[in-house]
CSV table of C-alpha atoms and ligand atoms in Angstrom, one decimal:
chain,number,residue,atom,x,y,z
M,3,MET,CA,0.0,-1.9,-8.6
M,4,ALA,CA,-1.8,-0.9,-11.5
M,5,ARG,CA,-5.0,0.0,-13.0
M,6,LEU,CA,-6.4,-2.3,-15.3
M,7,VAL,CA,-9.5,-2.5,-17.6
M,8,MET,CA,-10.6,-6.2,-18.0
M,9,LYS,CA,-13.4,-7.0,-20.7
M,10,PHE,CA,-15.4,-9.8,-21.2
M,11,GLY,CA,-17.0,-11.0,-24.0
M,12,GLY,CA,-20.3,-12.9,-24.7
M,13,THR,CA,-19.1,-16.4,-24.5
M,14,SER,CA,-17.1,-15.3,-21.3
M,15,VAL,CA,-20.1,-14.2,-19.7
M,16,GLY,CA,-22.6,-16.8,-21.4
M,17,SER,CA,-23.8,-18.5,-18.3
M,18,LEU,CA,-23.7,-18.2,-14.4
M,19,ASP,CA,-20.7,-20.6,-13.9
M,20,ARG,CA,-18.6,-18.6,-16.5
M,21,ILE,CA,-19.4,-15.1,-14.9
M,22,ARG,CA,-18.5,-16.8,-11.9
M,23,ALA,CA,-14.9,-18.1,-13.6
M,24,ALA,CA,-14.5,-14.7,-14.8
M,25,ALA,CA,-15.1,-13.1,-11.8
M,26,GLN,CA,-12.3,-15.1,-10.2
M,27,ARG,CA,-10.1,-13.6,-12.8
M,28,VAL,CA,-11.1,-10.0,-11.7
M,29,LYS,CA,-10.6,-10.8,-7.8
M,30,ALA,CA,-7.2,-12.3,-8.4
M,31,GLU,CA,-6.3,-8.7,-9.9
M,32,THR,CA,-7.6,-6.8,-7.2
M,33,ASP,CA,-6.2,-9.4,-4.8
M,34,ALA,CA,-2.9,-8.6,-6.4
M,35,GLY,CA,-3.6,-5.0,-5.5
M,36,HIS,CA,-4.6,-3.6,-8.7
M,37,GLN,CA,-7.3,-1.2,-9.5
M,38,VAL,CA,-10.0,-3.0,-11.7
M,39,ALA,CA,-12.8,-1.7,-14.0
M,40,VAL,CA,-14.3,-4.7,-15.7
M,41,VAL,CA,-16.3,-4.0,-19.2
M,42,VAL,CA,-18.8,-6.7,-20.3
M,43,SER,CA,-20.5,-7.7,-23.4
M,44,ALA,CA,-24.2,-9.3,-23.0
M,45,MET,CA,-24.5,-13.0,-22.5
M,46,ALA,CA,-23.6,-14.8,-25.5
M,47,GLY,CA,-26.5,-15.1,-28.1
M,48,GLU,CA,-29.0,-12.1,-26.3
M,49,THR,CA,-27.7,-9.3,-28.4
M,50,ASN,CA,-28.9,-11.4,-31.4
M,51,ARG,CA,-32.2,-12.4,-29.7
M,52,MET,CA,-33.2,-8.8,-29.4
M,53,ILE,CA,-32.3,-7.6,-32.4
M,54,ASP,CA,-34.5,-10.6,-34.3
M,55,LEU,CA,-37.3,-9.1,-31.9
M,56,THR,CA,-37.0,-5.2,-33.2
M,57,GLN,CA,-37.0,-7.1,-37.0
M,58,ARG,CA,-39.9,-8.8,-36.3
M,59,ILE,CA,-41.6,-5.8,-35.8
M,60,SER,CA,-40.5,-4.0,-38.8
M,61,PRO,CA,-37.2,-4.0,-40.6
M,62,LEU,CA,-38.0,0.1,-40.5
M,63,HIS,CA,-37.9,0.5,-37.0
M,64,ASP,CA,-37.1,3.8,-35.1
M,65,ALA,CA,-33.2,3.7,-34.5
M,66,ARG,CA,-33.7,5.2,-30.8
M,67,GLU,CA,-35.7,2.5,-29.9
M,68,TYR,CA,-33.4,0.0,-31.2
M,69,ASP,CA,-30.9,0.9,-29.3
M,70,VAL,CA,-32.9,0.9,-25.8
M,71,VAL,CA,-34.0,-2.4,-26.5
M,72,VAL,CA,-30.7,-4.1,-27.8
M,73,SER,CA,-28.7,-2.4,-25.1
M,74,CYS,CA,-30.4,-4.6,-22.6
M,75,GLY,CA,-28.2,-7.5,-22.7
M,76,GLU,CA,-25.5,-5.6,-21.2
M,77,GLN,CA,-27.5,-4.4,-18.1
M,78,VAL,CA,-28.1,-8.0,-17.1
M,79,SER,CA,-24.8,-8.8,-17.3
M,80,VAL,CA,-23.2,-5.7,-15.2
M,81,GLY,CA,-25.5,-6.9,-12.4
M,82,LEU,CA,-25.1,-10.3,-12.3
M,83,MET,CA,-20.9,-9.9,-12.6
M,84,ALA,CA,-21.4,-7.4,-9.6
M,85,MET,CA,-23.3,-9.3,-7.8
M,86,VAL,CA,-20.7,-12.6,-8.1
M,87,LEU,CA,-17.9,-10.2,-7.5
M,88,GLN,CA,-19.7,-8.9,-4.1
M,89,ASP,CA,-20.3,-12.7,-3.3
M,90,LEU,CA,-16.6,-13.5,-3.8
M,91,GLY,CA,-15.9,-10.6,-1.1
M,92,VAL,CA,-15.0,-8.1,-3.9
M,93,THR,CA,-16.6,-4.7,-3.7
M,94,ALA,CA,-18.0,-3.8,-6.8
M,95,ARG,CA,-20.7,-1.8,-8.4
M,96,SER,CA,-22.5,-1.9,-11.8
M,97,TRP,CA,-22.4,1.4,-14.2
M,98,LEU,CA,-24.8,1.5,-17.2
M,99,GLY,CA,-23.4,4.1,-20.3
M,100,TRP,CA,-25.7,6.5,-19.0
M,101,GLN,CA,-24.6,6.7,-15.2
M,102,ILE,CA,-21.2,7.6,-15.9
M,103,PRO,CA,-21.7,8.8,-18.5
M,104,ILE,CA,-20.4,7.8,-21.7
M,105,HIS,CA,-20.8,10.7,-24.0
M,106,THR,CA,-21.4,9.5,-27.7
M,107,ASP,CA,-22.7,11.1,-30.6
M,108,ASP,CA,-26.2,10.9,-31.9
M,109,ILE,CA,-25.7,8.0,-34.6
M,110,HIS,CA,-27.9,5.6,-33.0
M,111,GLY,CA,-26.9,1.9,-33.7
M,112,SER,CA,-23.4,2.7,-34.6
M,113,ALA,CA,-22.7,5.7,-32.4
M,114,ARG,CA,-19.2,6.8,-31.5
M,115,ILE,CA,-17.7,7.8,-28.1
M,116,GLN,CA,-17.1,11.4,-27.4
M,117,ARG,CA,-16.0,11.6,-23.8
M,118,ILE,CA,-16.3,9.7,-20.8
M,119,GLU,CA,-16.8,11.1,-17.1
M,120,THR,CA,-14.2,9.2,-15.0
M,121,ALA,CA,-14.5,11.4,-11.6
M,122,GLU,CA,-16.5,9.3,-9.8
M,123,LEU,CA,-15.0,5.9,-10.8
M,124,GLU,CA,-11.8,7.1,-10.3
M,125,ARG,CA,-12.5,8.0,-6.7
M,126,ARG,CA,-14.3,4.5,-6.5
M,127,LEU,CA,-11.4,3.0,-8.0
M,128,SER,CA,-8.7,4.3,-5.5
M,129,GLN,CA,-10.8,2.9,-2.7
M,130,GLY,CA,-10.6,-0.5,-3.9
M,131,GLU,CA,-13.9,-0.6,-5.5
M,132,VAL,CA,-14.4,-2.6,-8.7
M,133,ALA,CA,-16.5,-0.8,-11.8
M,134,VAL,CA,-18.4,-3.0,-13.6
M,135,VAL,CA,-19.5,-1.0,-16.7
M,136,ALA,CA,-21.7,-2.1,-19.3
M,137,GLY,CA,-20.1,-2.2,-22.8
M,138,PHE,CA,-21.8,-1.3,-26.0
M,139,GLN,CA,-23.7,1.3,-24.7
M,140,GLY,CA,-23.6,5.3,-24.2
M,141,LEU,CA,-25.6,8.4,-24.0
M,142,GLY,CA,-26.3,10.6,-27.0
M,143,SER,CA,-26.5,14.6,-26.7
M,144,ASN,CA,-30.0,14.2,-26.8
M,145,ASN,CA,-30.4,12.0,-23.3
M,146,ARG,CA,-31.2,8.9,-25.3
M,147,ILE,CA,-29.5,5.8,-25.0
M,148,THR,CA,-27.0,4.9,-27.7
M,149,THR,CA,-25.2,1.3,-29.0
M,150,LEU,CA,-21.7,1.5,-30.8
M,151,GLY,CA,-22.3,-1.2,-33.6
M,152,ARG,CA,-22.0,-5.0,-33.1
M,153,GLY,CA,-18.9,-6.0,-31.4
M,154,GLY,CA,-19.0,-2.5,-29.8
M,155,SER,CA,-18.1,-3.4,-26.0
M,156,ASP,CA,-14.4,-3.6,-27.4
M,157,THR,CA,-14.6,0.0,-27.6
M,158,SER,CA,-16.4,0.6,-24.7
M,159,ALA,CA,-13.2,-1.1,-23.0
M,160,VAL,CA,-10.7,0.5,-24.9
M,161,ALA,CA,-12.3,4.1,-24.5
M,162,LEU,CA,-12.4,3.5,-20.9
M,163,ALA,CA,-9.0,2.5,-20.8
M,164,ALA,CA,-7.9,5.6,-22.6
M,165,ALA,CA,-10.0,7.9,-20.4
M,166,LEU,CA,-8.9,5.9,-17.0
M,167,ASP,CA,-5.2,6.1,-18.1
M,168,ALA,CA,-5.4,2.4,-17.5
M,169,GLU,CA,-1.6,0.2,-17.7
M,170,ARG,CA,-3.4,-2.1,-20.2
M,171,CYS,CA,-6.6,-3.3,-21.5
M,172,ASP,CA,-7.1,-7.2,-21.2
M,173,ILE,CA,-9.5,-8.4,-23.9
M,174,TYR,CA,-10.9,-11.7,-22.4
M,175,THR,CA,-12.4,-13.8,-25.1
M,176,ASP,CA,-12.9,-17.7,-26.4
M,177,VAL,CA,-9.7,-17.4,-28.6
M,178,GLU,CA,-6.3,-17.6,-26.9
M,179,GLY,CA,-4.9,-14.3,-29.0
M,180,ILE,CA,-4.3,-13.4,-32.5
M,181,TYR,CA,-2.9,-16.6,-34.5
M,182,THR,CA,-0.9,-16.1,-37.6
M,183,THR,CA,-3.9,-17.4,-39.7
M,184,ASP,CA,-7.0,-19.1,-38.8
M,185,PRO,CA,-6.2,-22.1,-36.5
M,186,ARG,CA,-9.2,-24.1,-38.1
M,187,ILE,CA,-7.7,-24.2,-41.5
M,188,VAL,CA,-3.9,-24.3,-40.8
M,189,THR,CA,-2.7,-26.2,-38.0
M,190,GLY,CA,0.4,-25.0,-38.1
M,191,ALA,CA,-1.1,-21.5,-37.1
M,192,ARG,CA,0.7,-19.6,-34.3
M,193,LYS,CA,-0.2,-17.3,-31.5
M,194,LEU,CA,1.6,-14.0,-32.0
M,195,ASP,CA,3.1,-12.8,-28.7
M,196,LYS,CA,3.0,-9.1,-30.0
M,197,ILE,CA,1.3,-7.5,-33.0
M,198,THR,CA,1.2,-3.9,-34.2
M,199,TYR,CA,-1.8,-1.7,-34.0
M,200,GLU,CA,-1.8,-0.9,-37.4
M,201,GLU,CA,-1.5,-4.9,-38.2
M,202,MET,CA,-4.3,-5.6,-36.1
M,203,LEU,CA,-6.4,-2.8,-37.5
M,204,GLU,CA,-6.1,-4.4,-41.3
M,205,LEU,CA,-6.8,-7.7,-39.7
M,206,ALA,CA,-9.8,-6.6,-38.0
M,207,SER,CA,-11.0,-5.0,-41.2
M,208,LEU,CA,-10.2,-7.9,-43.1
M,209,GLY,CA,-12.4,-10.2,-41.6
M,210,ALA,CA,-10.6,-11.6,-38.2
M,211,LYS,CA,-13.4,-11.0,-35.8
M,212,VAL,CA,-11.6,-11.0,-32.8
M,213,LEU,CA,-11.9,-7.2,-32.2
M,214,GLN,CA,-13.9,-4.6,-33.4
M,215,THR,CA,-12.2,-2.5,-35.7
M,216,ARG,CA,-13.1,0.8,-34.0
M,217,SER,CA,-11.6,-0.4,-30.8
M,218,VAL,CA,-8.3,-0.6,-32.5
M,219,GLU,CA,-8.2,2.5,-34.1
M,220,MET,CA,-8.9,3.8,-30.8
M,221,ALA,CA,-6.3,1.9,-29.2
M,222,MET,CA,-3.9,3.1,-31.7
M,223,ASN,CA,-4.8,6.7,-31.4
M,224,HIS,CA,-4.5,7.1,-27.5
M,225,GLY,CA,-1.7,4.5,-27.4
M,226,VAL,CA,-3.6,1.9,-25.2
M,227,ARG,CA,-1.9,-1.4,-24.8
M,228,VAL,CA,-4.0,-4.0,-25.6
M,229,GLN,CA,-3.6,-7.7,-24.6
M,230,VAL,CA,-6.3,-10.4,-26.3
M,231,ARG,CA,-6.3,-13.4,-24.4
M,232,SER,CA,-8.6,-16.3,-23.4
M,233,THR,CA,-11.0,-16.6,-20.6
M,234,PHE,CA,-10.3,-20.4,-20.6
M,235,SER,CA,-6.9,-20.5,-20.2
M,236,GLU,CA,-4.0,-19.6,-18.5
M,237,ALA,CA,-1.6,-19.0,-21.5
M,238,PRO,CA,-0.6,-15.6,-22.0
M,239,GLY,CA,-2.5,-13.8,-24.7
M,240,THR,CA,-1.3,-11.4,-27.7
M,241,LEU,CA,-0.5,-7.8,-27.1
M,242,VAL,CA,-1.1,-5.3,-29.4
M,243,VAL,CA,1.3,-2.6,-29.1
M,244,ASP,CA,3.6,0.4,-31.2
M,245,GLU,CA,5.8,-0.9,-33.6
M,246,GLU,CA,8.8,-0.2,-31.6
M,247,GLU,CA,7.8,-2.5,-29.0
M,248,ILE,CA,8.5,-5.6,-31.3
M,249,VAL,CA,11.8,-7.2,-31.8
M,250,GLU,CA,11.1,-9.7,-33.9
M,251,GLN,CA,11.5,-9.3,-37.5
M,252,ARG,CA,8.9,-10.6,-40.1
M,253,ILE,CA,8.2,-9.4,-42.9
M,254,VAL,CA,4.1,-11.4,-43.2
M,255,SER,CA,2.5,-11.5,-39.8
M,256,GLY,CA,-0.7,-13.0,-40.8
M,257,VAL,CA,-2.7,-14.4,-43.7
M,258,THR,CA,-6.4,-13.6,-43.3
M,259,TYR,CA,-9.3,-14.2,-45.2
M,260,SER,CA,-13.0,-12.7,-45.4
M,261,THR,CA,-16.2,-14.3,-47.2
M,262,ASP,CA,-18.3,-11.4,-46.5
M,263,GLU,CA,-17.9,-10.0,-50.0
M,264,ALA,CA,-19.5,-10.6,-53.3
M,265,LYS,CA,-18.0,-9.1,-57.0
M,266,ILE,CA,-19.7,-7.5,-59.5
M,267,THR,CA,-18.5,-7.5,-63.1
M,268,LEU,CA,-19.9,-5.0,-65.5
M,269,ARG,CA,-19.2,-6.0,-69.2
M,270,HIS,CA,-18.8,-3.2,-72.2
M,271,VAL,CA,-18.9,-0.1,-70.0
M,272,ALA,CA,-18.4,3.1,-71.8
M,273,ASP,CA,-14.6,4.3,-72.1
M,274,ARG,CA,-15.2,7.8,-71.2
M,275,PRO,CA,-14.9,10.7,-68.6
M,276,GLY,CA,-17.4,10.5,-65.6
M,277,VAL,CA,-18.6,7.0,-66.3
M,278,ALA,CA,-16.8,5.7,-63.2
M,279,ALA,CA,-18.6,8.6,-61.4
M,280,ALA,CA,-22.1,7.7,-62.6
M,281,ILE,CA,-21.4,4.0,-61.4
M,282,PHE,CA,-19.6,4.6,-57.7
M,283,GLY,CA,-21.8,7.9,-57.1
M,284,PRO,CA,-25.4,6.1,-57.1
M,285,LEU,CA,-23.8,3.1,-54.8
M,286,ALA,CA,-22.4,5.5,-52.2
M,287,GLU,CA,-25.7,7.3,-52.0
M,288,ALA,CA,-27.7,4.0,-51.2
M,289,ASN,CA,-24.8,3.7,-48.7
M,290,ILE,CA,-23.2,0.4,-50.3
M,291,VAL,CA,-19.6,0.3,-49.5
M,292,VAL,CA,-17.5,-0.6,-52.4
M,293,ASP,CA,-14.3,-2.1,-51.3
M,294,MET,CA,-11.6,-3.6,-54.4
M,295,ILE,CA,-11.9,-2.2,-57.9
M,296,VAL,CA,-10.0,-3.1,-61.0
M,297,GLN,CA,-10.7,-1.6,-64.5
M,298,ASN,CA,-9.7,-3.5,-67.8
M,299,VAL,CA,-7.9,-1.8,-70.3
M,300,SER,CA,-10.0,-1.0,-73.2
M,301,GLU,CA,-9.7,-3.4,-76.6
M,302,ASP,CA,-11.1,-1.2,-78.9
M,303,GLY,CA,-11.1,2.5,-77.4
M,304,LYS,CA,-14.9,2.2,-77.0
M,305,SER,CA,-15.8,0.1,-74.0
M,306,THR,CA,-14.0,-1.7,-70.8
M,307,ASP,CA,-14.9,-4.0,-68.2
M,308,LEU,CA,-15.1,-3.0,-64.4
M,309,THR,CA,-14.9,-5.3,-61.5
M,310,PHE,CA,-15.4,-4.7,-58.2
M,311,THR,CA,-16.5,-5.9,-54.5
M,312,VAL,CA,-19.3,-5.1,-52.2
M,313,GLN,CA,-20.3,-6.4,-49.0
M,314,ARG,CA,-22.0,-9.8,-49.7
M,315,ASP,CA,-25.4,-8.9,-47.8
M,316,GLN,CA,-25.3,-6.0,-50.1
M,317,LEU,CA,-24.9,-7.6,-53.4
M,318,ALA,CA,-28.8,-7.7,-54.5
M,319,ARG,CA,-29.0,-4.2,-53.6
M,320,ALA,CA,-26.0,-2.9,-55.7
M,321,VAL,CA,-27.4,-5.0,-58.7
M,322,SER,CA,-30.9,-3.5,-58.4
M,323,VAL,CA,-28.8,0.0,-58.0
M,324,LEU,CA,-26.6,-0.6,-61.0
M,325,ASP,CA,-30.0,-1.9,-62.9
M,326,LYS,CA,-31.0,1.6,-62.8
M,327,VAL,CA,-27.9,3.4,-64.1
M,328,LYS,CA,-27.0,0.8,-67.0
M,329,GLU,CA,-28.1,2.7,-69.9
M,330,THR,CA,-26.3,6.1,-68.6
M,331,ILE,CA,-23.1,4.2,-68.5
M,332,GLY,CA,-23.8,1.9,-71.5
M,333,ALA,CA,-23.3,-1.3,-69.6
M,334,ALA,CA,-24.8,-4.2,-71.5
M,335,VAL,CA,-24.0,-7.2,-68.8
M,336,ILE,CA,-23.9,-7.1,-65.0
M,337,THR,CA,-22.8,-10.1,-63.6
M,338,PRO,CA,-22.7,-10.8,-60.1
M,339,ASP,CA,-20.8,-13.3,-58.0
M,340,ALA,CA,-21.2,-14.3,-54.6
M,341,ASP,CA,-18.9,-17.6,-55.0
M,342,VAL,CA,-15.5,-15.5,-53.9
M,343,VAL,CA,-13.2,-15.0,-51.0
M,344,LYS,CA,-10.8,-11.9,-50.3
M,345,VAL,CA,-7.5,-13.7,-48.7
M,346,SER,CA,-5.0,-11.2,-47.8
M,347,ILE,CA,-1.6,-11.0,-46.3
M,348,VAL,CA,-0.6,-8.1,-44.0
M,349,GLY,CA,2.6,-7.0,-42.2
M,350,VAL,CA,4.5,-4.1,-41.1
M,351,GLY,CA,7.7,-5.5,-43.0
M,352,MET,CA,6.2,-5.0,-46.4
M,353,ARG,CA,7.0,-1.7,-45.7
M,354,SER,CA,10.7,-2.5,-46.4
M,355,HIS,CA,11.0,-5.1,-48.4
M,356,ALA,CA,10.3,-5.6,-51.9
M,357,GLY,CA,8.9,-8.7,-53.6
M,358,VAL,CA,6.2,-9.4,-51.2
M,359,ALA,CA,3.2,-8.9,-53.6
M,360,GLN,CA,5.3,-11.4,-56.2
M,361,ALA,CA,6.0,-14.0,-53.7
M,362,MET,CA,2.1,-14.2,-52.8
M,363,PHE,CA,1.3,-14.4,-56.5
M,364,GLN,CA,3.9,-17.1,-57.0
M,365,ALA,CA,2.7,-19.0,-54.6
M,366,LEU,CA,-1.0,-18.7,-55.6
M,367,SER,CA,-0.1,-19.4,-58.9
M,368,GLU,CA,1.8,-23.1,-58.0
M,369,LYS,CA,-1.4,-23.7,-56.7
M,370,ASN,CA,-3.3,-23.0,-60.0
M,371,ILE,CA,-5.5,-20.2,-58.5
M,372,ASN,CA,-6.5,-17.6,-60.5
M,373,ILE,CA,-6.3,-14.0,-59.1
M,374,GLN,CA,-9.7,-12.1,-59.7
M,375,VAL,CA,-9.0,-8.6,-58.4
M,376,ILE,CA,-6.1,-7.3,-56.1
M,377,SER,CA,-5.8,-4.5,-53.7
M,378,THR,CA,-2.9,-3.4,-52.0
M,379,SER,CA,-2.1,-0.7,-48.9
M,380,GLU,CA,1.6,0.0,-47.5
M,381,ILE,CA,1.0,-3.3,-45.0
M,382,LYS,CA,-1.1,-5.7,-46.9
M,383,VAL,CA,-2.0,-7.3,-50.1
M,384,SER,CA,-5.3,-8.8,-50.8
M,385,VAL,CA,-6.8,-11.1,-53.6
M,386,LEU,CA,-10.0,-12.2,-54.3
M,387,ILE,CA,-10.2,-15.8,-55.9
M,388,ALA,CA,-12.9,-18.6,-56.0
M,389,ALA,CA,-14.5,-19.5,-52.7
M,390,ASP,CA,-13.3,-23.0,-53.5
M,391,TYR,CA,-9.7,-22.1,-53.0
M,392,THR,CA,-9.8,-20.5,-49.8
M,393,GLU,CA,-8.2,-23.3,-47.6
M,394,LEU,CA,-5.7,-24.2,-50.3
M,395,ALA,CA,-4.7,-20.3,-50.7
M,396,VAL,CA,-4.4,-19.9,-47.2
M,397,ARG,CA,-2.6,-22.8,-46.5
M,398,ALA,CA,0.1,-22.0,-49.1
M,399,LEU,CA,0.6,-18.5,-48.1
M,400,HIS,CA,0.9,-19.0,-44.4
M,401,SER,CA,3.8,-21.9,-45.3
M,402,VAL,CA,5.4,-19.5,-48.2
M,403,PHE,CA,5.9,-16.8,-45.3
M,404,ASN,CA,7.4,-19.3,-42.8
M,405,LEU,CA,4.6,-18.6,-40.7
M,406,ASP,CA,4.1,-22.5,-39.7
M,407,SER,CA,7.2,-23.0,-37.5
M,408,ALA,CA,9.9,-20.7,-36.0
M,409,GLY,CA,8.4,-17.5,-37.0
M,410,SER,CA,10.6,-15.0,-38.8
M,411,ALA,CA,9.6,-14.7,-42.5
M,412,ALA,CA,12.2,-15.3,-45.2
Z,510,LIG,N1,-23.4,-7.5,-26.9
Z,510,LIG,C1,-23.4,-6.5,-28.3
Z,510,LIG,C2,-22.7,-7.3,-29.4
Z,510,LIG,O1,-23.4,-8.6,-29.7
Z,510,LIG,C3,-21.5,-5.7,-28.1
Z,510,LIG,C4,-20.3,-7.0,-27.5
Z,510,LIG,O2,-20.8,-7.9,-27.7
Z,510,LIG,O3,-19.5,-6.5,-28.1
Z,510,LIG,O4,-22.8,-7.1,-30.6
Z,511,MG,MG1,-16.7,-9.3,-29.5
């Protein structure tokens, strides 16, 4: 007998038939004698629809009221899920964030979970009642509804699993697990049996959209075993676990790409102390996140070129901020470029193997792909390239690190 958290995403509860299918999976676990807390997202498309309504009123609406509106989708799905479970003979009760409560901070629209009161839930779970919990929402210190940011139900599920000390948190979604790369691009992409928290964290923040990044952070911090699997297939999914649990030795576990970034090049920037601060300070103040940065050597000792990336949807704003500081930094030309993609390789094996970045650069050069910016961490290497080469680059890297077939990298 175990205690499980089962989370169903928007497509998994996208229609009444799908809610019924998801409920069957819950029933299978309770029939096996397990205690189950279910976390659900809004039905597919609902959150977008409500966000659109708030936008149409005004892009500068009150964030507290935004949360009141956009948290509604989950209220519908918990009620429906509880009804369907009851229809199947499973004792079930729905719970909204404030009823538990799931306490959060007061950052409306992207609140963080601080504490979950579990006594009542635990009492009911131990009596065999299924708790159907609304994802994405919580209660702020001011007693108002908060939401956790897009994709936040993953974080609700992992936080609940941690608070309930659950054996596992199963994330049911529309893909069968975490793949070595995007199967739509590389037919030989393989589903991984296991992946480490750190790798998953990199993949999530690098653009693999299966799990909300914060949920992975939370799973890592609390040692929650997470399984990503499909609602629509019986295949086992991918377990996200501690490094010690992984026996298979691989250097690179995945190749990912993100089209969310755009590049800005500043030419003829004065080469003197304080200039970087004068550029990145105003960007930070405008809440623009800068990711990759390169500064070229100065040829004449007076001016240099600086290239960096920002979120693509912040490109226009970034350029207008820079326009204002242009004189101070002595920049003659600001060149924005949205036609770029960030391609990354991720793997904990990089820590102990030399030459991984080199193998990546070599593979790209053999395909004549020019690298515009590079950034690295202990377990990843990212390059910015022209968007047209995305597929070519991903395929080349997937094959050079032997991810196509049997699994272990050379
Ligand atoms: N319904 C919310 C969203 O669409 C939360 C979630 O699905 O995880 O972002
Ligand atoms: Mg999601």
